PDB file of C-alpha atoms in Angstrom:
ATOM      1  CA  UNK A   1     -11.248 -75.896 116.769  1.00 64.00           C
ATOM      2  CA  UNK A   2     -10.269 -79.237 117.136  1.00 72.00           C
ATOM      3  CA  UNK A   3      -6.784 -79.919 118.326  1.00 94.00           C
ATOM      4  CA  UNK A   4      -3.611 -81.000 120.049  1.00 96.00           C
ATOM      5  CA  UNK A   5      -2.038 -78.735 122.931  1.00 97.00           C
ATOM      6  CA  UNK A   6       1.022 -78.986 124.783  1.00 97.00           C
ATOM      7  CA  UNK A   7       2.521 -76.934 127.737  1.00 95.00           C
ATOM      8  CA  UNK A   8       4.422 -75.308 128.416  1.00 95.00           C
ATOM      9  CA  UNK A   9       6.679 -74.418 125.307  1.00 95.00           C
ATOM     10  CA  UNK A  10       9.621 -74.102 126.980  1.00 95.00           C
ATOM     11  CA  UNK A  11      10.968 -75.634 130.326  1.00 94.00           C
ATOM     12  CA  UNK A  12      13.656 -75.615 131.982  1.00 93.00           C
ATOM     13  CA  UNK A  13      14.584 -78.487 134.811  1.00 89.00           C
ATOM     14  CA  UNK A  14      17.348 -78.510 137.333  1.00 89.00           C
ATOM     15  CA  UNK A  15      19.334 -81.728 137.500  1.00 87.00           C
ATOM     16  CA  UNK A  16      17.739 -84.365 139.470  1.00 87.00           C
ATOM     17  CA  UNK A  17      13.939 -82.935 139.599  1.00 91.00           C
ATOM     18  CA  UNK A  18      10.969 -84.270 138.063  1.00 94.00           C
ATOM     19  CA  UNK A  19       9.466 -82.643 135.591  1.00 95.00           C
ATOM     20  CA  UNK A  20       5.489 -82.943 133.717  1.00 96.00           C
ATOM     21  CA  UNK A  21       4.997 -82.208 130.487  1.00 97.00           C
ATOM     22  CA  UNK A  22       0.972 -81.937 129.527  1.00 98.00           C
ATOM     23  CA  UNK A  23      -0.498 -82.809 126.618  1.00 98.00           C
ATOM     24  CA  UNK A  24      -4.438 -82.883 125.881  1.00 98.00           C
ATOM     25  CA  UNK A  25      -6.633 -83.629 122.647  1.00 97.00           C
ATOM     26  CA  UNK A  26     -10.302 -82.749 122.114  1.00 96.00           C
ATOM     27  CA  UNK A  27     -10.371 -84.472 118.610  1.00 95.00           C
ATOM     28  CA  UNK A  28     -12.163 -88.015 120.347  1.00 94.00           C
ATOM     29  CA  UNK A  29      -8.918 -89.950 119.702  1.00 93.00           C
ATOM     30  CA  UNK A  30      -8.226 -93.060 121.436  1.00 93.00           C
ATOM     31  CA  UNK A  31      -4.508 -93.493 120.535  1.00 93.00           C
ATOM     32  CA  UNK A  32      -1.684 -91.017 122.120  1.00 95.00           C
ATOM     33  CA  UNK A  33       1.801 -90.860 121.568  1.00 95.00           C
ATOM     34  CA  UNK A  34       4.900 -89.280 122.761  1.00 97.00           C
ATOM     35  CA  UNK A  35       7.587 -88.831 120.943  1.00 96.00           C
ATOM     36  CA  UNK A  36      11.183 -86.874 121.558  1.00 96.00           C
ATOM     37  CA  UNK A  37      13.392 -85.640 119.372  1.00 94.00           C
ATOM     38  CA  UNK A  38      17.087 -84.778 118.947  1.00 92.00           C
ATOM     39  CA  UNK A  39      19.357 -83.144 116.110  1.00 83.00           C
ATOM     40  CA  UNK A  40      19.664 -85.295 113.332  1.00 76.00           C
ATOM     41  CA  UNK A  41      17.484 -88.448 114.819  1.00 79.00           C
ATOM     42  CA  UNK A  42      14.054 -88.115 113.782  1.00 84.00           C
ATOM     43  CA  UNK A  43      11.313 -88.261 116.049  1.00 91.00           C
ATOM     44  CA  UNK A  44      11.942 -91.745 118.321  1.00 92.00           C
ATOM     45  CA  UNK A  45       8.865 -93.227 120.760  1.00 92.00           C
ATOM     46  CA  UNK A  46       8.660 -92.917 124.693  1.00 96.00           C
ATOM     47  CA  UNK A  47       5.267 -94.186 125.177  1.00 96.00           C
ATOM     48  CA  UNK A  48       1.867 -94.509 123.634  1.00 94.00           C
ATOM     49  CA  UNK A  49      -1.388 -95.211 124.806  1.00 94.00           C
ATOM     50  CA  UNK A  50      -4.770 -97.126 122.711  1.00 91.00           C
ATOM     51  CA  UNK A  51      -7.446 -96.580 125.231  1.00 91.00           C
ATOM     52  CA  UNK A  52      -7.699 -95.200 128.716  1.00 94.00           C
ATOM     53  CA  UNK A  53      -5.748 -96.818 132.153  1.00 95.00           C
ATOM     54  CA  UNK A  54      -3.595 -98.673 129.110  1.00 94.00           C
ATOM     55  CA  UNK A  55      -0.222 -97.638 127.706  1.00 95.00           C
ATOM     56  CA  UNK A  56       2.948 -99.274 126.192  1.00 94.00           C
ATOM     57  CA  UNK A  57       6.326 -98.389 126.195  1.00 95.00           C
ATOM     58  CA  UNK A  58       8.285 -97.590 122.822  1.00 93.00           C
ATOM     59  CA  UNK A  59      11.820 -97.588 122.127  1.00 90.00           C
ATOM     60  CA  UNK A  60      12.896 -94.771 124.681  1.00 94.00           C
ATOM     61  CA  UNK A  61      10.827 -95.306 127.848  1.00 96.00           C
ATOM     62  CA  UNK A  62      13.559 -95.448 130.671  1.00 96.00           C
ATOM     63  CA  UNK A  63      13.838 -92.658 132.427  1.00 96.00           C
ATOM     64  CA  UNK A  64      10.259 -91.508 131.824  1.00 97.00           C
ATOM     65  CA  UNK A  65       6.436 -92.331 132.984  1.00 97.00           C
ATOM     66  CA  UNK A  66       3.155 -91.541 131.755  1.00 98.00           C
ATOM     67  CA  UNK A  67      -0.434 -92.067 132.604  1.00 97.00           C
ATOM     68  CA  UNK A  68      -3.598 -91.994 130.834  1.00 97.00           C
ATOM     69  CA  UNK A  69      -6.700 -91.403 133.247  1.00 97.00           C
ATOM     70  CA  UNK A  70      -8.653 -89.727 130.779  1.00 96.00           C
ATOM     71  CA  UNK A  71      -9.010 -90.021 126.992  1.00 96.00           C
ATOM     72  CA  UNK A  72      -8.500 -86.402 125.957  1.00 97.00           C
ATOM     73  CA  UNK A  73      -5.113 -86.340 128.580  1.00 98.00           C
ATOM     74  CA  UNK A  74      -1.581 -88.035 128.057  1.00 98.00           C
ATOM     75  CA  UNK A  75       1.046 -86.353 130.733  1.00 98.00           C
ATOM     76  CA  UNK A  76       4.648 -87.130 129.927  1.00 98.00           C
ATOM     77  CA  UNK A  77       6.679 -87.742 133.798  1.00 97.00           C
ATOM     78  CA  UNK A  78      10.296 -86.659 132.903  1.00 96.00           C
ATOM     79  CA  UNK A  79      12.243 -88.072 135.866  1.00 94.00           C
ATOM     80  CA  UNK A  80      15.646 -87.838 137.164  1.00 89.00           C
ATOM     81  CA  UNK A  81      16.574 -90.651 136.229  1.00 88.00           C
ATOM     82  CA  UNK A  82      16.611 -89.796 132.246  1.00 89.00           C
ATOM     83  CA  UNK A  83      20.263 -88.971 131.329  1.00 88.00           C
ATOM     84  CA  UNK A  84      19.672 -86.779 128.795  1.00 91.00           C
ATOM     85  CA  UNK A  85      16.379 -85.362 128.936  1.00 93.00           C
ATOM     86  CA  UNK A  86      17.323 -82.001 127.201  1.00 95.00           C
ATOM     87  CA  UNK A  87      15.396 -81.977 123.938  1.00 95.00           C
ATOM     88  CA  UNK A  88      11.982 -81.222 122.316  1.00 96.00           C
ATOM     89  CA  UNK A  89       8.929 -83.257 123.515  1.00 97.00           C
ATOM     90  CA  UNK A  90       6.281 -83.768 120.359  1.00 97.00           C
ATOM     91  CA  UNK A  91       2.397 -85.221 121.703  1.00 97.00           C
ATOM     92  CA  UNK A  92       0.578 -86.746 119.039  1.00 95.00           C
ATOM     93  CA  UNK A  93      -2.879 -88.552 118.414  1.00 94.00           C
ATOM     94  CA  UNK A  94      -4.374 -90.586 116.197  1.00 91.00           C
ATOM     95  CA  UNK A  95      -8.038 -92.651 115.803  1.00 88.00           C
ATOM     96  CA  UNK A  96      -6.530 -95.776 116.603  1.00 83.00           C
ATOM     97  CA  UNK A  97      -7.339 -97.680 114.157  1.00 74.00           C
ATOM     98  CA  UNK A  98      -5.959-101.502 113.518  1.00 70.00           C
ATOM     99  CA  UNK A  99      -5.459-100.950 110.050  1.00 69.00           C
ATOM    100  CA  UNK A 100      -2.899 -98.503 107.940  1.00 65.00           C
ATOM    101  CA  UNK A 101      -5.395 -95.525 107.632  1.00 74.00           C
ATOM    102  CA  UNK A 102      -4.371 -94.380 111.197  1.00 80.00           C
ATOM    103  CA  UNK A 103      -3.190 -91.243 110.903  1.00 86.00           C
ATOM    104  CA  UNK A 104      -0.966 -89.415 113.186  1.00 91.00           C
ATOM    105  CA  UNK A 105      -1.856 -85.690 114.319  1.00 93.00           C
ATOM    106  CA  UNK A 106       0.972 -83.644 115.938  1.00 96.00           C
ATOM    107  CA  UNK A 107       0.685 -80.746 119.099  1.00 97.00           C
ATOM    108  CA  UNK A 108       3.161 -78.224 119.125  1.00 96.00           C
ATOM    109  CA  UNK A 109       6.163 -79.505 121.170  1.00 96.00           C
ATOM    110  CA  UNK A 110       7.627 -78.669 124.445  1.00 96.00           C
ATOM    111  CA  UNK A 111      11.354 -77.893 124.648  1.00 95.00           C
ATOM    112  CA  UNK A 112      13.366 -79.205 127.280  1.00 95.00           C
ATOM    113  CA  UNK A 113      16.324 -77.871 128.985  1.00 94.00           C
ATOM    114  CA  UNK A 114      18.502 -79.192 131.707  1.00 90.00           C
ATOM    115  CA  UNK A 115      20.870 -76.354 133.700  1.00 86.00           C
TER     116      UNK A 115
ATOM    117  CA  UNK B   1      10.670-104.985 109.511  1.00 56.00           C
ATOM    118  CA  UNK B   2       9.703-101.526 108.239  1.00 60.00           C
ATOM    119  CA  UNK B   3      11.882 -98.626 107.697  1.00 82.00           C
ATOM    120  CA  UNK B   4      11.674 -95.639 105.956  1.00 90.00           C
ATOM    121  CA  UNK B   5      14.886 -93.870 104.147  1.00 93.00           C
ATOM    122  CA  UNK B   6      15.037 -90.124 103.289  1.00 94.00           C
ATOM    123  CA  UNK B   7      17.959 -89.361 100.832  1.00 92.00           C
ATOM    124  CA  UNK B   8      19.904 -86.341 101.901  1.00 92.00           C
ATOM    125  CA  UNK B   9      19.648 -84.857 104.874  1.00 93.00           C
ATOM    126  CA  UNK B  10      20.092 -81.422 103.976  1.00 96.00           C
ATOM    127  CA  UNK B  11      18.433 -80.282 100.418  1.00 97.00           C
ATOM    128  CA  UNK B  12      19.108 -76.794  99.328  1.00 98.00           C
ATOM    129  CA  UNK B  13      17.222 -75.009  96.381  1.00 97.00           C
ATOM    130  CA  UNK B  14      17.145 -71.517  95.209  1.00 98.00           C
ATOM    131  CA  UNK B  15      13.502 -69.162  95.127  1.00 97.00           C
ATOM    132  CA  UNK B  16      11.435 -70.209  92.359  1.00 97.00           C
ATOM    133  CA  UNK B  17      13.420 -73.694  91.189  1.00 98.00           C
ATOM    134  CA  UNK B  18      11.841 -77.534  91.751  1.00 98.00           C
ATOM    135  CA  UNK B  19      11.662 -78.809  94.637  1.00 98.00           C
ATOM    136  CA  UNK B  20      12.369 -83.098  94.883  1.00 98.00           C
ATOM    137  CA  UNK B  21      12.417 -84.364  98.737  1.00 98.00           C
ATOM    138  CA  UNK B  22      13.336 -88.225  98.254  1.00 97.00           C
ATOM    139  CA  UNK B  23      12.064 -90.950 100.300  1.00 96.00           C
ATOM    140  CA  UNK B  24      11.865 -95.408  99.503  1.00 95.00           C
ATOM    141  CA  UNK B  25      10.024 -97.707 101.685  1.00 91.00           C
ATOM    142  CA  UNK B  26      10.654-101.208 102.685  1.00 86.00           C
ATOM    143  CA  UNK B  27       7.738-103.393 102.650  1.00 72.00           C
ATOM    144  CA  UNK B  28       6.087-106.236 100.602  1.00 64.00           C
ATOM    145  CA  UNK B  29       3.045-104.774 100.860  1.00 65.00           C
ATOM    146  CA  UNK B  30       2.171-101.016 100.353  1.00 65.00           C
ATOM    147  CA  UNK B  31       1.294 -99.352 103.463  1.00 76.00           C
ATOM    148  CA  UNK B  32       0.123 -95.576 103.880  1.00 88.00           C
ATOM    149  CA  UNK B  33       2.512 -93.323 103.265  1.00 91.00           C
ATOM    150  CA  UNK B  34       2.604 -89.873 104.527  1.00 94.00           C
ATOM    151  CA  UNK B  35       4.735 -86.234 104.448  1.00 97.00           C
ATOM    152  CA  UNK B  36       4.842 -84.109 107.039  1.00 97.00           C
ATOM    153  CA  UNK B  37       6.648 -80.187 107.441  1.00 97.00           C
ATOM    154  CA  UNK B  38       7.879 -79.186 110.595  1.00 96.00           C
ATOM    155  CA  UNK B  39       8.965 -75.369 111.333  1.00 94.00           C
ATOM    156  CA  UNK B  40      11.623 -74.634 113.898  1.00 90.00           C
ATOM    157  CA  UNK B  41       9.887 -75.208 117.523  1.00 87.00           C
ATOM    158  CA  UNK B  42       6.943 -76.111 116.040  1.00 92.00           C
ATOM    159  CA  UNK B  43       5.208 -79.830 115.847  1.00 93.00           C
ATOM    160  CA  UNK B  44       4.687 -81.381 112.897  1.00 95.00           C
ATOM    161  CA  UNK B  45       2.201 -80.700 110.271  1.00 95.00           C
ATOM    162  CA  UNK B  46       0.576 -82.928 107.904  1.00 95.00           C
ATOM    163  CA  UNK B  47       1.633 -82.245 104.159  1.00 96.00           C
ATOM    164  CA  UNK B  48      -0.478 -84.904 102.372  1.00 95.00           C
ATOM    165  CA  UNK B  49      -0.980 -88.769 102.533  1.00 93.00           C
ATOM    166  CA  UNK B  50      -1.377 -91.749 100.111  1.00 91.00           C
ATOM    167  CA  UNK B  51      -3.989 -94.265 100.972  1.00 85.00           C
ATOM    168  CA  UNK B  52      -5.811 -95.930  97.706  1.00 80.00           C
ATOM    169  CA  UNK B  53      -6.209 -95.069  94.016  1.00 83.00           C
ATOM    170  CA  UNK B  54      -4.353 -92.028  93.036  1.00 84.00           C
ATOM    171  CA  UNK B  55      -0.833 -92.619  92.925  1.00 89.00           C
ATOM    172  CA  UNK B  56      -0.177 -88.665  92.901  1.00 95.00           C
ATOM    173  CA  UNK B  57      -1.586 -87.090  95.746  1.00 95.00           C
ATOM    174  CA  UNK B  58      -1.825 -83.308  96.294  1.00 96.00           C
ATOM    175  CA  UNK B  59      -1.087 -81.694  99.542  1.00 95.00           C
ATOM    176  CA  UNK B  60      -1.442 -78.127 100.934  1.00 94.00           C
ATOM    177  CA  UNK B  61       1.252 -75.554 100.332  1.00 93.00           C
ATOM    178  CA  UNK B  62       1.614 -76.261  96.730  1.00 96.00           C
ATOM    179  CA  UNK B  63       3.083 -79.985  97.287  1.00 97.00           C
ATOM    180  CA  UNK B  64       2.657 -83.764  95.756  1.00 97.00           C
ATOM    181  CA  UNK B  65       4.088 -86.662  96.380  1.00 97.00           C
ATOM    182  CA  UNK B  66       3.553 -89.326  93.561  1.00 95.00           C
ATOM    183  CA  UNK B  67       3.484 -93.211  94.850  1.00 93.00           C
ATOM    184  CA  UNK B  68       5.323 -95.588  92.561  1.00 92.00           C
ATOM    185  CA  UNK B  69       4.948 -99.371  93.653  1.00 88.00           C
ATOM    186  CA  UNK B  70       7.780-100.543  91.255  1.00 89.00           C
ATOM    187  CA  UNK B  71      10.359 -98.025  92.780  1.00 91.00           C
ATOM    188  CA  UNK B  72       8.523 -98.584  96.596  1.00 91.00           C
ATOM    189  CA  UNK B  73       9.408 -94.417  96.492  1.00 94.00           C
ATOM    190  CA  UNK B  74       6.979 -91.635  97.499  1.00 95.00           C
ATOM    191  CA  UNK B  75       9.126 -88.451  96.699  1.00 97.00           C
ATOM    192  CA  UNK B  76       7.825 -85.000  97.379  1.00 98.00           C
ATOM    193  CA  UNK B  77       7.846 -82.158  94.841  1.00 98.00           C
ATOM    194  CA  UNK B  78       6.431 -78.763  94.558  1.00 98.00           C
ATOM    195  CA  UNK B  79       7.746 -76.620  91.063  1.00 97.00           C
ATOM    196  CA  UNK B  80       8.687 -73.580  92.443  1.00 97.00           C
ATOM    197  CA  UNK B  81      10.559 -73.175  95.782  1.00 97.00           C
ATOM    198  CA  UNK B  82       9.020 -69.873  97.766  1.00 97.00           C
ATOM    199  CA  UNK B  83      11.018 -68.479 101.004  1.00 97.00           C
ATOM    200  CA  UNK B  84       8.558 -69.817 103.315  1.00 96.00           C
ATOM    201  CA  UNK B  85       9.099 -73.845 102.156  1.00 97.00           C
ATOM    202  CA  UNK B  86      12.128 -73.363 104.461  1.00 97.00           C
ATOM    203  CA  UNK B  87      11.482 -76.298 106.852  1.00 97.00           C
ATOM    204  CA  UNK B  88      12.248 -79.486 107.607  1.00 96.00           C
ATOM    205  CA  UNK B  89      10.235 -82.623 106.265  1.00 97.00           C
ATOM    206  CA  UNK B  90       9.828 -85.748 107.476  1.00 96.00           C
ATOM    207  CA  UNK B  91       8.079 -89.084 105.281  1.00 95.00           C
ATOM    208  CA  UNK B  92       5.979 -91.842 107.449  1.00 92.00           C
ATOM    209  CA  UNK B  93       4.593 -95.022 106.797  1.00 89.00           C
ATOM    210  CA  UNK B  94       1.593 -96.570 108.409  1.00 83.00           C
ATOM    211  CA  UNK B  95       0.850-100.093 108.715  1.00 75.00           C
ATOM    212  CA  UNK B  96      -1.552 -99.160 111.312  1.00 71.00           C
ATOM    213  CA  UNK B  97      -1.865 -97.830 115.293  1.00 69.00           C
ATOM    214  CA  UNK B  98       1.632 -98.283 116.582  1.00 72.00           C
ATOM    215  CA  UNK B  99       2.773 -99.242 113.507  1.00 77.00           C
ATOM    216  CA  UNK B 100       4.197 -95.129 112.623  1.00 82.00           C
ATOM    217  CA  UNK B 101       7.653 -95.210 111.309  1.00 87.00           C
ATOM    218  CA  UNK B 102       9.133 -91.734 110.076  1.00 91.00           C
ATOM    219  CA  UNK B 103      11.741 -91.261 107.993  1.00 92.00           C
ATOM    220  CA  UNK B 104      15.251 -89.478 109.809  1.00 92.00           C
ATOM    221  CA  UNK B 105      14.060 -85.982 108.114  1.00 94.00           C
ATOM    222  CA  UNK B 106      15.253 -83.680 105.106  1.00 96.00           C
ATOM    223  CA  UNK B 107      15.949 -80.150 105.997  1.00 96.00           C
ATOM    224  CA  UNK B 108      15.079 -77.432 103.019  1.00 97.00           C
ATOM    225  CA  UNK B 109      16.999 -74.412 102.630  1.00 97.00           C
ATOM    226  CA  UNK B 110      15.656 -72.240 100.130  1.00 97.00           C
ATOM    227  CA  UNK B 111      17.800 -69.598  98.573  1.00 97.00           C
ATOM    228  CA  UNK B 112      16.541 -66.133  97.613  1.00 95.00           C
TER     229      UNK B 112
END
């Protein structure tokens, strides 16, 4: 089956350690996307990605890193130097495609916890 | 700029009544609009999407959304609320790759 997976579920980070949070996709997408989300705030951007060795920040990137060496893989860095980084961690795909038909396909999240 | 607005954060129906999830768009043009479910700790799921012709669109799970240009709305419905709706839903517009913007959610408490 065709699909978007995420690991772990659930993490748990000490202050001040790094922390990677994998995603893969074997649908053939080009686009990736990483998303967090909080209570009450929707999902907001961290970084996304259009083809391989390229990717963008979004409206939440400080504090986190990504890379994109291969098309099915998008790992999300957490660092230490995210504030806040307690929340849940959505990966998402999509063709890519210029025009409004792109569609966005969601993995199953990673929650993050800071003791 | 585009945004999407979900009325009512917090929607709460009893077992077997309508169920009406709200959400407008702001754009000249019409982009794709979409509806997604998400369970607790779970990612999100897609519900059903608008692209072209058909302004009411039929999802899985017993849901539609109709699109009305006039109102620039695409509201979700399903007629009879079942225990397992419980969820929260989010509405999306595309205008294309990196060009996702999701509305701030709806939570739906159903009520035996």
């Amino acid at each position: 089956d065709g699909g978007i997976t995420q690991s772990p579920k659930y993490l748990f980070r000490k202050e001040g350690q790094n922390v990677t949070l994998s995603c893969e996709q074997n649908l053939n997408h080009d686009a990736m996307y990483w998303y967090r989300q909080d209570p009450g705030q929707g999902l907001r951007l961290i970084y996304y990605s259009q083809i391989v060795n390229d990717f963008q920040k979004g409206d939440i990137a400080e504090g986190y890193s990504v890379s994109r060496e291969k098309k099915e893989s998008f790992p999300l860095t957490v660092t230490s130097a995210q504030k806040n980084p307690t929340a849940f961690y959505l990966c998402a795909s999509s063709i890519g495609l210029a025009d409004s038909t792109d569609t966005q396909y969601f993995g199953p999240g990673t929650r993050l916890t800071v003791l | 700029a585009q945004s999407v607005t979900q009325l009512g954060s917090h929607v709460s129906v009893s077992e077997g009544a309508l169920v009406l999830l709200r959400c407008n768009y702001s754009s000249s043009v019409p982009p794709y609009l979409f509806w997604y479910v998400q369970y607790p700790n779970q990612g999100l799921q897609l519900l059903l999407k608008y692209t072209t012709g058909a302004t009411l669109v039929k999802g899985i799970n017993g849901f539609e959304a109709e699109f009305k240009k006039s109102e620039t709305s695409f509201h979700l419905t399903k007629p009879s609320a079942h225990m397992s709706d419980a969820a929260e839903y989010f509405c999306a517009v595309s205008r294309g790759f990196n060009k996702f913007y999701f509305g701030s959610g709806t939570k739906l408490n159903v009520k035996p």
